[in-house]
DNA sequence: GCGTATTGACTACATTTGTAGTCGATGTGG
DNA sequence: CCACATCGACTACAAATGTAGTCAATACGC
């Protein structure tokens, strides 16, 4: 089982979920730039992700192509569970209630959620 | 602004939100036992929370009574925001969609969420 | 009063995380 | 062919985190 990725590592992993494979340079341009990290930092993050088994490499000439080795959905599931447990005692609706209260929900969000719920009930 | 509490520290803080004030012993019995931590560990966590300004102490004879110094709602708000940003690019509905898919939503949850949304729209 | 249990203060230390530098190998443009 | 750019490997190192031990003071039961 792959170990958990740290928050920074998760940024890199997220970029790979969005688009893969990518080279270290590409990732530096995207994630690095977005977070103010140098290439060196991004490479360290990549190395750690590989070591944790969360990312795989494929040689492409002199460099590597990086690909996620774990599914976004699985990771998101684990993290969501941990999160809801940690802050909301495992209950989901308090989370929604909270998000709603903080006005973190746009009208579009609300519409989408309602549509989801309708589908869930059918 | 108080610094963020780590995950372990959050466990202790959570217990204080549920019930406060509490002594270190009480917290060890609850949180410590639940997590397999010794008294020493719980005390360290408490000391760090105090140092971070997340918990206050009040002398009670030879010992302290511990109380949360930051509101659950505020912390939950910050953490939720970070979480949604980190895993869902800041969008809330993918989170709901995910929870729904994983059947993490009970019928009660669904009903509660619908009620919330109705209220939101009015 | 005195031994014993309890408590906070202080110390300890390995691991993880954030952030980056260096360096040797190798590919590339001219 | 060769200077230069680029890449991964390895190294560095401070701060945060997880986990706990030790110790001196003190309160409490007898």
PDB file of C-alpha atoms (C1' of nucleotides) in Angstrom:
ATOM      1  CA  UNK A   1       0.000   0.000   0.000  1.00  0.00           C
ATOM      2  CA  UNK A   2       1.338   3.375  -0.952  1.00  0.00           C
ATOM      3  CA  UNK A   3       2.118   5.745   1.859  1.00  0.00           C
ATOM      4  CA  UNK A   4       0.328   9.022   2.070  1.00  0.00           C
ATOM      5  CA  UNK A   5       1.626  11.890   0.009  1.00  0.00           C
ATOM      6  CA  UNK A   6       2.350  15.099   1.881  1.00  0.00           C
ATOM      7  CA  UNK A   7       0.558  18.282   0.921  1.00  0.00           C
ATOM      8  CA  UNK A   8       3.285  19.451  -1.395  1.00  0.00           C
ATOM      9  CA  UNK A   9       3.602  16.059  -2.946  1.00  0.00           C
ATOM     10  CA  UNK A  10      -0.117  16.068  -3.479  1.00  0.00           C
ATOM     11  CA  UNK A  11       0.196  19.168  -5.625  1.00  0.00           C
ATOM     12  CA  UNK A  12       2.509  17.350  -7.943  1.00  0.00           C
ATOM     13  CA  UNK A  13       0.367  14.261  -7.942  1.00  0.00           C
ATOM     14  CA  UNK A  14      -2.636  16.392  -8.731  1.00  0.00           C
ATOM     15  CA  UNK A  15      -0.920  17.801 -11.791  1.00  0.00           C
ATOM     16  CA  UNK A  16      -0.224  14.286 -12.953  1.00  0.00           C
ATOM     17  CA  UNK A  17      -3.820  13.319 -12.497  1.00  0.00           C
ATOM     18  CA  UNK A  18      -4.798  16.250 -14.648  1.00  0.00           C
ATOM     19  CA  UNK A  19      -2.418  15.286 -17.381  1.00  0.00           C
ATOM     20  CA  UNK A  20       0.014  12.432 -17.708  1.00  0.00           C
ATOM     21  CA  UNK A  21       2.637  11.484 -18.524  1.00  0.00           C
ATOM     22  CA  UNK A  22       4.639  14.596 -17.907  1.00  0.00           C
ATOM     23  CA  UNK A  23       8.339  15.277 -17.609  1.00  0.00           C
ATOM     24  CA  UNK A  24       9.968  16.904 -14.618  1.00  0.00           C
ATOM     25  CA  UNK A  25      10.389  20.103 -16.617  1.00  0.00           C
ATOM     26  CA  UNK A  26       6.748  20.250 -17.496  1.00  0.00           C
ATOM     27  CA  UNK A  27       5.797  19.713 -13.910  1.00  0.00           C
ATOM     28  CA  UNK A  28       8.221  22.371 -12.802  1.00  0.00           C
ATOM     29  CA  UNK A  29       6.625  24.811 -15.210  1.00  0.00           C
ATOM     30  CA  UNK A  30       3.181  24.099 -13.909  1.00  0.00           C
ATOM     31  CA  UNK A  31       3.248  23.066 -10.311  1.00  0.00           C
ATOM     32  CA  UNK A  32       6.595  24.615  -9.534  1.00  0.00           C
ATOM     33  CA  UNK A  33       5.678  27.971 -10.944  1.00  0.00           C
ATOM     34  CA  UNK A  34       2.298  27.912  -9.255  1.00  0.00           C
ATOM     35  CA  UNK A  35       3.871  27.279  -5.875  1.00  0.00           C
ATOM     36  CA  UNK A  36       7.126  29.119  -6.228  1.00  0.00           C
ATOM     37  CA  UNK A  37       9.254  26.001  -6.191  1.00  0.00           C
ATOM     38  CA  UNK A  38      12.491  25.531  -8.062  1.00  0.00           C
ATOM     39  CA  UNK A  39      13.151  22.562 -10.297  1.00  0.00           C
ATOM     40  CA  UNK A  40      15.195  21.017  -7.539  1.00  0.00           C
ATOM     41  CA  UNK A  41      12.232  21.070  -5.232  1.00  0.00           C
ATOM     42  CA  UNK A  42       9.872  19.585  -7.759  1.00  0.00           C
ATOM     43  CA  UNK A  43      12.354  16.824  -8.469  1.00  0.00           C
ATOM     44  CA  UNK A  44      12.672  16.010  -4.805  1.00  0.00           C
ATOM     45  CA  UNK A  45       8.923  15.823  -4.541  1.00  0.00           C
ATOM     46  CA  UNK A  46       8.816  13.539  -7.558  1.00  0.00           C
ATOM     47  CA  UNK A  47      11.515  11.302  -6.144  1.00  0.00           C
ATOM     48  CA  UNK A  48       9.583  10.967  -2.927  1.00  0.00           C
ATOM     49  CA  UNK A  49       6.384  10.193  -4.736  1.00  0.00           C
ATOM     50  CA  UNK A  50       8.159   7.492  -6.720  1.00  0.00           C
ATOM     51  CA  UNK A  51       9.641   6.097  -3.555  1.00  0.00           C
ATOM     52  CA  UNK A  52       6.237   6.041  -1.936  1.00  0.00           C
ATOM     53  CA  UNK A  53       4.879   4.154  -4.893  1.00  0.00           C
ATOM     54  CA  UNK A  54       2.459   6.907  -5.819  1.00  0.00           C
ATOM     55  CA  UNK A  55       4.086   7.691  -9.133  1.00  0.00           C
ATOM     56  CA  UNK A  56       5.803   5.526 -11.731  1.00  0.00           C
ATOM     57  CA  UNK A  57       8.489   6.439 -14.194  1.00  0.00           C
ATOM     58  CA  UNK A  58       9.122   5.341 -17.720  1.00  0.00           C
ATOM     59  CA  UNK A  59      12.450   6.108 -19.303  1.00  0.00           C
ATOM     60  CA  UNK A  60      12.196   8.324 -22.340  1.00  0.00           C
ATOM     61  CA  UNK A  61      15.717   8.683 -23.584  1.00  0.00           C
ATOM     62  CA  UNK A  62      17.684  10.484 -20.981  1.00  0.00           C
ATOM     63  CA  UNK A  63      14.756  11.568 -18.930  1.00  0.00           C
ATOM     64  CA  UNK A  64      11.646  10.160 -17.346  1.00  0.00           C
ATOM     65  CA  UNK A  65       8.008  10.358 -18.032  1.00  0.00           C
ATOM     66  CA  UNK A  66       6.048  10.449 -14.815  1.00  0.00           C
ATOM     67  CA  UNK A  67       2.657   8.883 -14.349  1.00  0.00           C
ATOM     68  CA  UNK A  68       0.405   8.543 -11.333  1.00  0.00           C
ATOM     69  CA  UNK A  69       0.456   5.021  -9.934  1.00  0.00           C
ATOM     70  CA  UNK A  70      -2.543   5.462  -7.718  1.00  0.00           C
ATOM     71  CA  UNK A  71      -6.007   6.491  -8.775  1.00  0.00           C
ATOM     72  CA  UNK A  72      -7.248   9.938  -8.023  1.00  0.00           C
ATOM     73  CA  UNK A  73     -10.567   8.516  -6.923  1.00  0.00           C
ATOM     74  CA  UNK A  74      -8.959   6.208  -4.379  1.00  0.00           C
ATOM     75  CA  UNK A  75      -6.789   8.897  -2.917  1.00  0.00           C
ATOM     76  CA  UNK A  76      -9.634  11.329  -2.804  1.00  0.00           C
ATOM     77  CA  UNK A  77     -11.747   8.701  -1.081  1.00  0.00           C
ATOM     78  CA  UNK A  78      -9.150   8.070   1.580  1.00  0.00           C
ATOM     79  CA  UNK A  79      -8.471  11.701   2.183  1.00  0.00           C
ATOM     80  CA  UNK A  80     -12.138  12.589   2.299  1.00  0.00           C
ATOM     81  CA  UNK A  81     -12.788   9.888   4.818  1.00  0.00           C
ATOM     82  CA  UNK A  82      -9.926  11.004   6.990  1.00  0.00           C
ATOM     83  CA  UNK A  83     -11.034  14.571   6.713  1.00  0.00           C
ATOM     84  CA  UNK A  84     -14.660  13.964   7.582  1.00  0.00           C
ATOM     85  CA  UNK A  85     -13.629  11.745  10.466  1.00  0.00           C
ATOM     86  CA  UNK A  86     -11.140  14.202  11.745  1.00  0.00           C
ATOM     87  CA  UNK A  87     -13.265  17.291  11.737  1.00  0.00           C
ATOM     88  CA  UNK A  88     -16.831  16.157  11.625  1.00  0.00           C
ATOM     89  CA  UNK A  89     -16.861  12.921  13.535  1.00  0.00           C
ATOM     90  CA  UNK A  90     -17.559  11.017  10.351  1.00  0.00           C
ATOM     91  CA  UNK A  91     -20.818  12.800   9.563  1.00  0.00           C
ATOM     92  CA  UNK A  92     -21.129  14.381   6.171  1.00  0.00           C
ATOM     93  CA  UNK A  93     -24.008  16.759   6.572  1.00  0.00           C
ATOM     94  CA  UNK A  94     -22.279  18.933   9.152  1.00  0.00           C
ATOM     95  CA  UNK A  95     -19.614  19.458   6.547  1.00  0.00           C
ATOM     96  CA  UNK A  96     -22.157  20.545   3.982  1.00  0.00           C
ATOM     97  CA  UNK A  97     -23.850  22.696   6.557  1.00  0.00           C
ATOM     98  CA  UNK A  98     -20.592  24.308   7.323  1.00  0.00           C
ATOM     99  CA  UNK A  99     -19.705  24.942   3.703  1.00  0.00           C
ATOM    100  CA  UNK A 100     -23.112  26.404   3.141  1.00  0.00           C
ATOM    101  CA  UNK A 101     -22.828  28.684   6.117  1.00  0.00           C
ATOM    102  CA  UNK A 102     -19.522  30.014   4.990  1.00  0.00           C
ATOM    103  CA  UNK A 103     -21.054  30.765   1.646  1.00  0.00           C
ATOM    104  CA  UNK A 104     -18.579  28.500   0.030  1.00  0.00           C
ATOM    105  CA  UNK A 105     -21.371  27.245  -2.159  1.00  0.00           C
ATOM    106  CA  UNK A 106     -22.185  29.096  -5.332  1.00  0.00           C
ATOM    107  CA  UNK A 107     -25.571  28.884  -7.001  1.00  0.00           C
ATOM    108  CA  UNK A 108     -24.051  26.562  -9.525  1.00  0.00           C
ATOM    109  CA  UNK A 109     -22.792  24.346  -6.746  1.00  0.00           C
ATOM    110  CA  UNK A 110     -26.210  24.184  -5.225  1.00  0.00           C
ATOM    111  CA  UNK A 111     -27.809  23.286  -8.508  1.00  0.00           C
ATOM    112  CA  UNK A 112     -25.245  20.604  -9.138  1.00  0.00           C
ATOM    113  CA  UNK A 113     -25.632  19.131  -5.726  1.00  0.00           C
ATOM    114  CA  UNK A 114     -29.368  19.026  -6.050  1.00  0.00           C
ATOM    115  CA  UNK A 115     -29.065  17.255  -9.346  1.00  0.00           C
ATOM    116  CA  UNK A 116     -26.730  14.757  -7.760  1.00  0.00           C
ATOM    117  CA  UNK A 117     -29.077  14.106  -4.917  1.00  0.00           C
ATOM    118  CA  UNK A 118     -31.974  13.597  -7.274  1.00  0.00           C
ATOM    119  CA  UNK A 119     -29.953  11.036  -9.140  1.00  0.00           C
ATOM    120  CA  UNK A 120     -28.971   9.362  -5.900  1.00  0.00           C
ATOM    121  CA  UNK A 121     -32.534   8.870  -4.866  1.00  0.00           C
ATOM    122  CA  UNK A 122     -33.637   7.313  -8.109  1.00  0.00           C
TER     123      UNK A 122
ATOM    124  CA  UNK B   1      -3.333  34.134  14.220  1.00  0.00           C
ATOM    125  CA  UNK B   2      -2.765  30.776  15.779  1.00  0.00           C
ATOM    126  CA  UNK B   3      -0.670  28.342  13.821  1.00  0.00           C
ATOM    127  CA  UNK B   4      -2.254  25.225  12.498  1.00  0.00           C
ATOM    128  CA  UNK B   5      -2.569  22.249  14.782  1.00  0.00           C
ATOM    129  CA  UNK B   6      -1.118  19.006  13.488  1.00  0.00           C
ATOM    130  CA  UNK B   7      -3.369  15.993  13.101  1.00  0.00           C
ATOM    131  CA  UNK B   8      -2.508  14.593  16.508  1.00  0.00           C
ATOM    132  CA  UNK B   9      -2.907  17.935  18.125  1.00  0.00           C
ATOM    133  CA  UNK B  10      -6.267  18.242  16.426  1.00  0.00           C
ATOM    134  CA  UNK B  11      -7.440  15.101  18.190  1.00  0.00           C
ATOM    135  CA  UNK B  12      -6.767  16.720  21.518  1.00  0.00           C
ATOM    136  CA  UNK B  13      -8.304  19.979  20.454  1.00  0.00           C
ATOM    137  CA  UNK B  14     -11.358  18.100  19.265  1.00  0.00           C
ATOM    138  CA  UNK B  15     -11.811  16.538  22.677  1.00  0.00           C
ATOM    139  CA  UNK B  16     -11.676  19.977  24.219  1.00  0.00           C
ATOM    140  CA  UNK B  17     -14.286  21.248  21.832  1.00  0.00           C
ATOM    141  CA  UNK B  18     -16.519  18.404  22.870  1.00  0.00           C
ATOM    142  CA  UNK B  19     -16.064  19.132  26.514  1.00  0.00           C
ATOM    143  CA  UNK B  20     -14.109  21.748  28.361  1.00  0.00           C
ATOM    144  CA  UNK B  21     -12.373  22.467  30.556  1.00  0.00           C
ATOM    145  CA  UNK B  22     -10.560  19.190  31.024  1.00  0.00           C
ATOM    146  CA  UNK B  23      -7.431  18.208  32.867  1.00  0.00           C
ATOM    147  CA  UNK B  24      -4.479  16.488  31.271  1.00  0.00           C
ATOM    148  CA  UNK B  25      -5.489  13.247  32.958  1.00  0.00           C
ATOM    149  CA  UNK B  26      -8.982  13.390  31.590  1.00  0.00           C
ATOM    150  CA  UNK B  27      -7.665  14.048  28.138  1.00  0.00           C
ATOM    151  CA  UNK B  28      -5.219  11.198  28.457  1.00  0.00           C
ATOM    152  CA  UNK B  29      -8.051   8.883  29.382  1.00  0.00           C
ATOM    153  CA  UNK B  30     -10.088   9.892  26.392  1.00  0.00           C
ATOM    154  CA  UNK B  31      -7.887  10.953  23.542  1.00  0.00           C
ATOM    155  CA  UNK B  32      -4.810   9.108  24.736  1.00  0.00           C
ATOM    156  CA  UNK B  33      -6.581   5.834  25.174  1.00  0.00           C
ATOM    157  CA  UNK B  34      -8.379   6.194  21.870  1.00  0.00           C
ATOM    158  CA  UNK B  35      -5.111   6.710  20.051  1.00  0.00           C
ATOM    159  CA  UNK B  36      -2.772   4.598  22.085  1.00  0.00           C
ATOM    160  CA  UNK B  37      -0.822   7.528  23.441  1.00  0.00           C
ATOM    161  CA  UNK B  38       0.792   7.719  26.851  1.00  0.00           C
ATOM    162  CA  UNK B  39       0.233  10.609  29.226  1.00  0.00           C
ATOM    163  CA  UNK B  40       3.592  12.007  28.225  1.00  0.00           C
ATOM    164  CA  UNK B  41       2.485  12.218  24.631  1.00  0.00           C
ATOM    165  CA  UNK B  42      -0.790  13.883  25.444  1.00  0.00           C
ATOM    166  CA  UNK B  43       1.023  16.404  27.594  1.00  0.00           C
ATOM    167  CA  UNK B  44       3.418  17.216  24.810  1.00  0.00           C
ATOM    168  CA  UNK B  45       0.524  17.726  22.462  1.00  0.00           C
ATOM    169  CA  UNK B  46      -1.146  19.982  24.995  1.00  0.00           C
ATOM    170  CA  UNK B  47       2.016  21.987  25.494  1.00  0.00           C
ATOM    171  CA  UNK B  48       2.314  22.507  21.772  1.00  0.00           C
ATOM    172  CA  UNK B  49      -1.298  23.548  21.481  1.00  0.00           C
ATOM    173  CA  UNK B  50      -0.814  26.068  24.264  1.00  0.00           C
ATOM    174  CA  UNK B  51       2.322  27.333  22.604  1.00  0.00           C
ATOM    175  CA  UNK B  52       0.473  27.710  19.332  1.00  0.00           C
ATOM    176  CA  UNK B  53      -2.208  29.678  21.084  1.00  0.00           C
ATOM    177  CA  UNK B  54      -4.907  27.140  20.318  1.00  0.00           C
ATOM    178  CA  UNK B  55      -5.527  26.207  23.921  1.00  0.00           C
ATOM    179  CA  UNK B  56      -5.473  28.204  27.141  1.00  0.00           C
ATOM    180  CA  UNK B  57      -4.767  27.050  30.644  1.00  0.00           C
ATOM    181  CA  UNK B  58      -6.178  28.048  33.958  1.00  0.00           C
ATOM    182  CA  UNK B  59      -4.448  26.990  37.117  1.00  0.00           C
ATOM    183  CA  UNK B  60      -6.537  24.764  39.346  1.00  0.00           C
ATOM    184  CA  UNK B  61      -4.408  24.069  42.373  1.00  0.00           C
ATOM    185  CA  UNK B  62      -1.454  22.089  41.265  1.00  0.00           C
ATOM    186  CA  UNK B  63      -2.722  21.330  37.823  1.00  0.00           C
ATOM    187  CA  UNK B  64      -4.235  23.040  34.830  1.00  0.00           C
ATOM    188  CA  UNK B  65      -7.616  23.134  33.292  1.00  0.00           C
ATOM    189  CA  UNK B  66      -7.374  23.246  29.539  1.00  0.00           C
ATOM    190  CA  UNK B  67      -9.770  25.100  27.293  1.00  0.00           C
ATOM    191  CA  UNK B  68      -9.843  25.658  23.559  1.00  0.00           C
ATOM    192  CA  UNK B  69      -8.776  29.162  22.643  1.00  0.00           C
ATOM    193  CA  UNK B  70      -9.942  28.994  19.075  1.00  0.00           C
ATOM    194  CA  UNK B  71     -13.432  28.287  17.862  1.00  0.00           C
ATOM    195  CA  UNK B  72     -14.269  24.959  16.349  1.00  0.00           C
ATOM    196  CA  UNK B  73     -16.189  26.702  13.596  1.00  0.00           C
ATOM    197  CA  UNK B  74     -13.230  28.826  12.565  1.00  0.00           C
ATOM    198  CA  UNK B  75     -10.838  25.938  12.494  1.00  0.00           C
ATOM    199  CA  UNK B  76     -13.280  23.816  10.621  1.00  0.00           C
ATOM    200  CA  UNK B  77     -13.740  26.609   8.130  1.00  0.00           C
ATOM    201  CA  UNK B  78     -10.039  26.932   7.472  1.00  0.00           C
ATOM    202  CA  UNK B  79      -9.457  23.243   7.230  1.00  0.00           C
ATOM    203  CA  UNK B  80     -12.419  22.732   4.942  1.00  0.00           C
ATOM    204  CA  UNK B  81     -11.215  25.419   2.622  1.00  0.00           C
ATOM    205  CA  UNK B  82      -7.745  23.925   2.485  1.00  0.00           C
ATOM    206  CA  UNK B  83      -9.130  20.506   1.954  1.00  0.00           C
ATOM    207  CA  UNK B  84     -11.447  21.466  -0.874  1.00  0.00           C
ATOM    208  CA  UNK B  85      -8.689  23.458  -2.509  1.00  0.00           C
ATOM    209  CA  UNK B  86      -6.209  20.693  -2.158  1.00  0.00           C
ATOM    210  CA  UNK B  87      -8.234  17.827  -3.515  1.00  0.00           C
ATOM    211  CA  UNK B  88     -10.996  19.368  -5.503  1.00  0.00           C
ATOM    212  CA  UNK B  89      -9.503  22.492  -6.960  1.00  0.00           C
ATOM    213  CA  UNK B  90     -11.687  24.609  -4.736  1.00  0.00           C
ATOM    214  CA  UNK B  91     -14.952  23.255  -6.128  1.00  0.00           C
ATOM    215  CA  UNK B  92     -17.407  21.836  -3.684  1.00  0.00           C
ATOM    216  CA  UNK B  93     -19.700  19.819  -5.885  1.00  0.00           C
ATOM    217  CA  UNK B  94     -17.015  17.340  -6.960  1.00  0.00           C
ATOM    218  CA  UNK B  95     -16.569  16.620  -3.286  1.00  0.00           C
ATOM    219  CA  UNK B  96     -20.240  15.930  -2.855  1.00  0.00           C
ATOM    220  CA  UNK B  97     -20.235  13.869  -6.007  1.00  0.00           C
ATOM    221  CA  UNK B  98     -17.400  11.872  -4.664  1.00  0.00           C
ATOM    222  CA  UNK B  99     -18.998  11.292  -1.298  1.00  0.00           C
ATOM    223  CA  UNK B 100     -22.187  10.256  -3.004  1.00  0.00           C
ATOM    224  CA  UNK B 101     -20.394   7.835  -5.252  1.00  0.00           C
ATOM    225  CA  UNK B 102     -18.652   6.191  -2.367  1.00  0.00           C
ATOM    226  CA  UNK B 103     -21.993   5.786  -0.691  1.00  0.00           C
ATOM    227  CA  UNK B 104     -20.726   7.805   2.164  1.00  0.00           C
ATOM    228  CA  UNK B 105     -24.076   9.527   2.227  1.00  0.00           C
ATOM    229  CA  UNK B 106     -26.870   7.952   4.188  1.00  0.00           C
ATOM    230  CA  UNK B 107     -30.497   8.665   3.428  1.00  0.00           C
ATOM    231  CA  UNK B 108     -30.528  10.889   6.446  1.00  0.00           C
ATOM    232  CA  UNK B 109     -27.564  12.784   5.094  1.00  0.00           C
ATOM    233  CA  UNK B 110     -29.307  13.293   1.825  1.00  0.00           C
ATOM    234  CA  UNK B 111     -32.432  14.545   3.487  1.00  0.00           C
ATOM    235  CA  UNK B 112     -30.452  16.908   5.647  1.00  0.00           C
ATOM    236  CA  UNK B 113     -28.515  18.257   2.758  1.00  0.00           C
ATOM    237  CA  UNK B 114     -31.651  18.851   0.752  1.00  0.00           C
ATOM    238  CA  UNK B 115     -33.176  20.719   3.622  1.00  0.00           C
ATOM    239  CA  UNK B 116     -30.069  22.825   3.897  1.00  0.00           C
ATOM    240  CA  UNK B 117     -30.108  23.646   0.233  1.00  0.00           C
ATOM    241  CA  UNK B 118     -33.733  24.608   0.365  1.00  0.00           C
ATOM    242  CA  UNK B 119     -32.977  26.971   3.156  1.00  0.00           C
ATOM    243  CA  UNK B 120     -30.040  28.378   1.280  1.00  0.00           C
ATOM    244  CA  UNK B 121     -32.147  29.253  -1.690  1.00  0.00           C
ATOM    245  CA  UNK B 122     -34.782  31.051   0.264  1.00  0.00           C
TER     246      UNK B 122
ATOM    247  C1'  DG C   1       4.699  13.991  59.039  1.00  0.00           C
ATOM    248  C1'  DC C   2       5.787  10.855  55.512  1.00  0.00           C
ATOM    249  C1'  DG C   3       5.670   7.863  51.575  1.00  0.00           C
ATOM    250  C1'  DT C   4       3.488   7.690  47.269  1.00  0.00           C
ATOM    251  C1'  DA C   5       1.037   9.102  43.269  1.00  0.00           C
ATOM    252  C1'  DT C   6       0.298  12.882  40.239  1.00  0.00           C
ATOM    253  C1'  DT C   7       1.490  16.919  37.561  1.00  0.00           C
ATOM    254  C1'  DG C   8       3.779  20.182  34.714  1.00  0.00           C
ATOM    255  C1'  DA C   9       8.470  21.410  32.882  1.00  0.00           C
ATOM    256  C1'  DC C  10      12.055  20.131  30.343  1.00  0.00           C
ATOM    257  C1'  DT C  11      14.551  17.126  27.417  1.00  0.00           C
ATOM    258  C1'  DA C  12      15.127  13.601  23.728  1.00  0.00           C
ATOM    259  C1'  DC C  13      15.209  11.792  19.421  1.00  0.00           C
ATOM    260  C1'  DA C  14      13.870   9.519  15.023  1.00  0.00           C
ATOM    261  C1'  DT C  15      11.097  10.575  11.012  1.00  0.00           C
ATOM    262  C1'  DT C  16       8.815  13.433   7.735  1.00  0.00           C
ATOM    263  C1'  DT C  17       8.452  17.551   5.260  1.00  0.00           C
ATOM    264  C1'  DG C  18       9.758  21.727   2.858  1.00  0.00           C
ATOM    265  C1'  DT C  19      13.103  23.615   0.235  1.00  0.00           C
ATOM    266  C1'  DA C  20      17.130  23.509  -2.330  1.00  0.00           C
ATOM    267  C1'  DG C  21      22.205  22.844  -3.937  1.00  0.00           C
ATOM    268  C1'  DT C  22      25.788  20.124  -6.483  1.00  0.00           C
ATOM    269  C1'  DC C  23      27.561  17.116  -9.745  1.00  0.00           C
ATOM    270  C1'  DG C  24      28.412  13.838 -13.183  1.00  0.00           C
ATOM    271  C1'  DA C  25      26.331  12.057 -17.377  1.00  0.00           C
ATOM    272  C1'  DT C  26      24.321  12.820 -21.570  1.00  0.00           C
ATOM    273  C1'  DG C  27      22.089  14.826 -25.495  1.00  0.00           C
ATOM    274  C1'  DT C  28      22.118  18.831 -28.957  1.00  0.00           C
ATOM    275  C1'  DG C  29      23.111  22.773 -31.983  1.00  0.00           C
ATOM    276  C1'  DG C  30      26.375  24.409 -34.644  1.00  0.00           C
TER     277       DG C  30
ATOM    278  C1'  DC D   1      33.602  17.250 -32.278  1.00  0.00           C
ATOM    279  C1'  DC D   2      32.701  20.357 -28.651  1.00  0.00           C
ATOM    280  C1'  DA D   3      30.506  23.885 -25.526  1.00  0.00           C
ATOM    281  C1'  DC D   4      26.519  24.187 -23.324  1.00  0.00           C
ATOM    282  C1'  DA D   5      22.034  22.996 -21.587  1.00  0.00           C
ATOM    283  C1'  DT D   6      19.482  19.552 -19.191  1.00  0.00           C
ATOM    284  C1'  DC D   7      18.494  15.625 -16.476  1.00  0.00           C
ATOM    285  C1'  DG D   8      18.449  12.484 -12.634  1.00  0.00           C
ATOM    286  C1'  DA D   9      21.059  11.060  -8.441  1.00  0.00           C
ATOM    287  C1'  DC D  10      22.678  12.287  -4.343  1.00  0.00           C
ATOM    288  C1'  DT D  11      23.259  15.305  -0.528  1.00  0.00           C
ATOM    289  C1'  DA D  12      21.873  18.971   2.820  1.00  0.00           C
ATOM    290  C1'  DC D  13      19.612  20.816   6.429  1.00  0.00           C
ATOM    291  C1'  DA D  14      16.210  23.305   9.304  1.00  0.00           C
ATOM    292  C1'  DA D  15      11.559  22.894  11.024  1.00  0.00           C
ATOM    293  C1'  DA D  16       7.630  20.232  12.240  1.00  0.00           C
ATOM    294  C1'  DT D  17       5.776  16.084  14.026  1.00  0.00           C
ATOM    295  C1'  DG D  18       5.090  11.802  16.575  1.00  0.00           C
ATOM    296  C1'  DT D  19       6.189   9.660  20.523  1.00  0.00           C
ATOM    297  C1'  DA D  20       7.992   9.380  24.940  1.00  0.00           C
ATOM    298  C1'  DG D  21      11.265   9.634  29.162  1.00  0.00           C
ATOM    299  C1'  DT D  22      12.935  12.071  33.437  1.00  0.00           C
ATOM    300  C1'  DC D  23      12.585  14.930  37.244  1.00  0.00           C
ATOM    301  C1'  DA D  24      11.385  18.065  40.771  1.00  0.00           C
ATOM    302  C1'  DA D  25       7.484  19.795  43.211  1.00  0.00           C
ATOM    303  C1'  DT D  26       3.447  18.986  45.398  1.00  0.00           C
ATOM    304  C1'  DA D  27      -0.882  17.187  47.294  1.00  0.00           C
ATOM    305  C1'  DC D  28      -3.177  13.420  49.675  1.00  0.00           C
ATOM    306  C1'  DG D  29      -4.022   9.203  52.389  1.00  0.00           C
ATOM    307  C1'  DC D  30      -2.783   7.198  56.406  1.00  0.00           C
TER     308       DC D  30
END
